[in-house]
mmCIF file of C-alpha atoms and ligand atoms in Angstrom:
data_model
loop_
_atom_site.group_PDB
_atom_site.id
_atom_site.type_symbol
_atom_site.label_atom_id
_atom_site.label_comp_id
_atom_site.label_asym_id
_atom_site.label_seq_id
_atom_site.Cartn_x
_atom_site.Cartn_y
_atom_site.Cartn_z
ATOM 1 C CA UNK A 167 3.342 10.748 -11.235
ATOM 2 C CA UNK A 168 2.319 7.947 -13.565
ATOM 3 C CA UNK A 169 -0.969 6.153 -12.720
ATOM 4 C CA UNK A 170 -1.582 7.929 -9.385
ATOM 5 C CA UNK A 171 -2.386 11.374 -8.042
ATOM 6 C CA UNK A 172 -0.663 12.472 -4.868
ATOM 7 C CA UNK A 173 -4.052 13.088 -3.212
ATOM 8 C CA UNK A 174 -4.847 9.391 -3.462
ATOM 9 C CA UNK A 175 -2.193 8.831 -0.794
ATOM 10 C CA UNK A 176 -3.439 11.535 1.599
ATOM 11 C CA UNK A 177 -4.279 10.647 5.174
ATOM 12 C CA UNK A 178 -8.019 11.541 5.318
ATOM 13 C CA UNK A 179 -7.429 13.907 8.246
ATOM 14 C CA UNK A 180 -4.613 15.833 6.526
ATOM 15 C CA UNK A 181 -4.951 17.063 2.931
ATOM 16 C CA UNK A 182 -1.595 17.159 1.157
ATOM 17 C CA UNK A 183 -0.055 14.538 3.415
ATOM 18 C CA UNK A 184 0.272 12.152 0.480
ATOM 19 C CA UNK A 185 3.476 14.103 -0.211
ATOM 20 C CA UNK A 186 5.019 12.148 2.657
ATOM 21 C CA UNK A 187 5.058 8.923 0.659
ATOM 22 C CA UNK A 188 8.658 7.800 0.131
ATOM 23 C CA UNK A 189 9.951 7.939 -3.470
ATOM 24 C CA UNK A 190 11.468 4.444 -3.390
ATOM 25 C CA UNK A 191 8.110 3.000 -2.380
ATOM 26 C CA UNK A 192 6.199 4.913 -5.058
ATOM 27 C CA UNK A 193 8.664 3.778 -7.698
ATOM 28 C CA UNK A 194 7.984 0.150 -6.797
ATOM 29 C CA UNK A 195 4.219 0.712 -6.624
ATOM 30 C CA UNK A 196 4.191 2.309 -10.083
ATOM 31 C CA UNK A 197 6.224 -0.611 -11.444
ATOM 32 C CA UNK A 198 3.728 -3.061 -9.929
ATOM 33 C CA UNK A 199 0.797 -1.123 -11.410
ATOM 34 C CA UNK A 200 2.502 -1.149 -14.800
ATOM 35 C CA UNK A 201 2.982 -4.903 -14.553
ATOM 36 C CA UNK A 202 -0.570 -5.610 -13.342
ATOM 37 C CA UNK A 203 -2.310 -3.636 -16.106
ATOM 38 C CA UNK A 204 -5.380 -3.127 -13.911
ATOM 39 C CA UNK A 205 -6.384 -0.100 -11.813
ATOM 40 C CA UNK A 206 -4.935 0.082 -8.306
ATOM 41 C CA UNK A 207 -7.503 1.634 -5.984
ATOM 42 C CA UNK A 208 -5.808 2.940 -2.858
ATOM 43 C CA UNK A 209 -7.977 2.557 0.231
ATOM 44 C CA UNK A 210 -5.201 3.663 2.595
ATOM 45 C CA UNK A 211 -1.880 5.343 1.840
ATOM 46 C CA UNK A 212 -0.082 7.703 4.179
ATOM 47 C CA UNK A 213 -1.557 7.850 7.687
ATOM 48 C CA UNK A 214 -0.984 10.419 10.373
ATOM 49 C CA UNK A 215 -0.502 8.819 13.772
ATOM 50 C CA UNK A 216 -3.960 10.027 14.782
ATOM 51 C CA UNK A 217 -5.614 8.513 11.733
ATOM 52 C CA UNK A 218 -3.661 5.290 12.134
ATOM 53 C CA UNK A 219 -4.890 5.006 15.690
ATOM 54 C CA UNK A 220 -8.468 5.697 14.609
ATOM 55 C CA UNK A 221 -8.440 2.923 11.994
ATOM 56 C CA UNK A 222 -6.867 0.460 14.406
ATOM 57 C CA UNK A 223 -3.455 0.374 12.727
ATOM 58 C CA UNK A 224 -0.549 -1.200 14.578
ATOM 59 C CA UNK A 225 1.902 0.977 16.479
ATOM 60 C CA UNK A 226 4.715 1.971 14.125
ATOM 61 C CA UNK A 227 2.568 1.126 11.091
ATOM 62 C CA UNK A 228 4.413 1.306 7.787
ATOM 63 C CA UNK A 229 1.600 3.609 6.636
ATOM 64 C CA UNK A 230 2.833 6.282 9.074
ATOM 65 C CA UNK A 231 6.293 6.040 7.460
ATOM 66 C CA UNK A 232 4.966 6.550 3.918
ATOM 67 C CA UNK A 233 6.051 3.138 2.705
ATOM 68 C CA UNK A 234 2.743 1.252 2.539
ATOM 69 C CA UNK A 235 -0.594 1.173 0.752
ATOM 70 C CA UNK A 236 -3.750 -0.882 0.953
ATOM 71 C CA UNK A 237 -5.253 -1.685 -2.444
ATOM 72 C CA UNK A 238 -8.916 -2.532 -2.809
ATOM 73 C CA UNK A 239 -9.364 -6.149 -3.774
ATOM 74 C CA UNK A 240 -12.486 -8.230 -3.358
ATOM 75 C CA UNK A 241 -12.094 -11.134 -5.754
ATOM 76 C CA UNK A 242 -9.633 -13.939 -6.284
ATOM 77 C CA UNK A 243 -8.596 -12.925 -9.812
ATOM 78 C CA UNK A 244 -7.710 -9.354 -8.803
ATOM 79 C CA UNK A 245 -5.951 -10.701 -5.727
ATOM 80 C CA UNK A 246 -3.792 -12.957 -7.868
ATOM 81 C CA UNK A 247 -2.913 -10.177 -10.328
ATOM 82 C CA UNK A 248 -1.945 -7.690 -7.612
ATOM 83 C CA UNK A 249 0.086 -10.148 -5.552
ATOM 84 C CA UNK A 250 1.935 -11.501 -8.577
ATOM 85 C CA UNK A 251 2.775 -7.985 -9.760
ATOM 86 C CA UNK A 252 3.915 -6.925 -6.286
ATOM 87 C CA UNK A 253 6.239 -9.900 -5.961
ATOM 88 C CA UNK A 254 7.529 -9.462 -9.520
ATOM 89 C CA UNK A 255 8.746 -5.944 -8.766
ATOM 90 C CA UNK A 256 10.352 -6.905 -5.467
ATOM 91 C CA UNK A 257 7.828 -6.350 -2.689
ATOM 92 C CA UNK A 258 8.581 -8.766 0.139
ATOM 93 C CA UNK A 259 5.907 -7.752 2.645
ATOM 94 C CA UNK A 260 2.287 -8.413 1.714
ATOM 95 C CA UNK A 261 -0.846 -8.603 3.848
ATOM 96 C CA UNK A 262 -4.073 -10.115 2.565
ATOM 97 C CA UNK A 263 -7.618 -9.474 3.713
ATOM 98 C CA UNK A 264 -10.936 -10.214 2.015
ATOM 99 C CA UNK A 265 -11.298 -6.495 1.156
ATOM 100 C CA UNK A 266 -7.777 -5.252 0.397
ATOM 101 C CA UNK A 267 -4.135 -6.128 -0.101
ATOM 102 C CA UNK A 268 -1.508 -4.341 1.956
ATOM 103 C CA UNK A 269 1.935 -3.947 0.421
ATOM 104 C CA UNK A 270 4.843 -2.149 2.010
ATOM 105 C CA UNK A 271 8.552 -1.589 1.576
ATOM 106 C CA UNK A 272 9.440 -1.189 5.248
ATOM 107 C CA UNK A 273 13.088 -2.243 5.578
ATOM 108 C CA UNK A 274 12.885 -1.961 9.381
ATOM 109 C CA UNK A 275 10.557 -4.950 9.542
ATOM 110 C CA UNK A 276 10.926 -8.656 8.771
ATOM 111 C CA UNK A 277 11.196 -9.415 5.033
ATOM 112 C CA UNK A 278 9.710 -12.202 2.875
ATOM 113 C CA UNK A 279 6.404 -12.448 4.698
ATOM 114 C CA UNK A 280 2.792 -12.744 3.613
ATOM 115 C CA UNK A 281 0.196 -12.487 6.335
ATOM 116 C CA UNK A 282 -3.589 -12.622 6.682
ATOM 117 C CA UNK A 283 -5.877 -10.156 8.437
HETATM 118 ZN ZN1 ZN B 597 -1.976 -1.489 5.248
#
């Protein structure tokens, strides 16, 4: 896979679980990375239900469906680059915190939203 290794998406409690990421999501993520031209550091990819619970993820988190990542982001310039790239390639669900940006392609949830943590 271009730009990423499957292990980067692993749930920390289950080696190999990064394989559960959905191809349509990865395709969009790779396109966003290509557009951004900066490294995307994944702080959370796929999550088992147990891991999701441990990190305080919401019930039915898009991470447990393999259609979400959190990307490390601590400064305003990086934040702008990542968000612009995500929107450019069609992501419509973005969450912003002071430490990371969540992007997902969960078609079972409301679209065209940007939220804060
Ligand atoms: Zn997330």
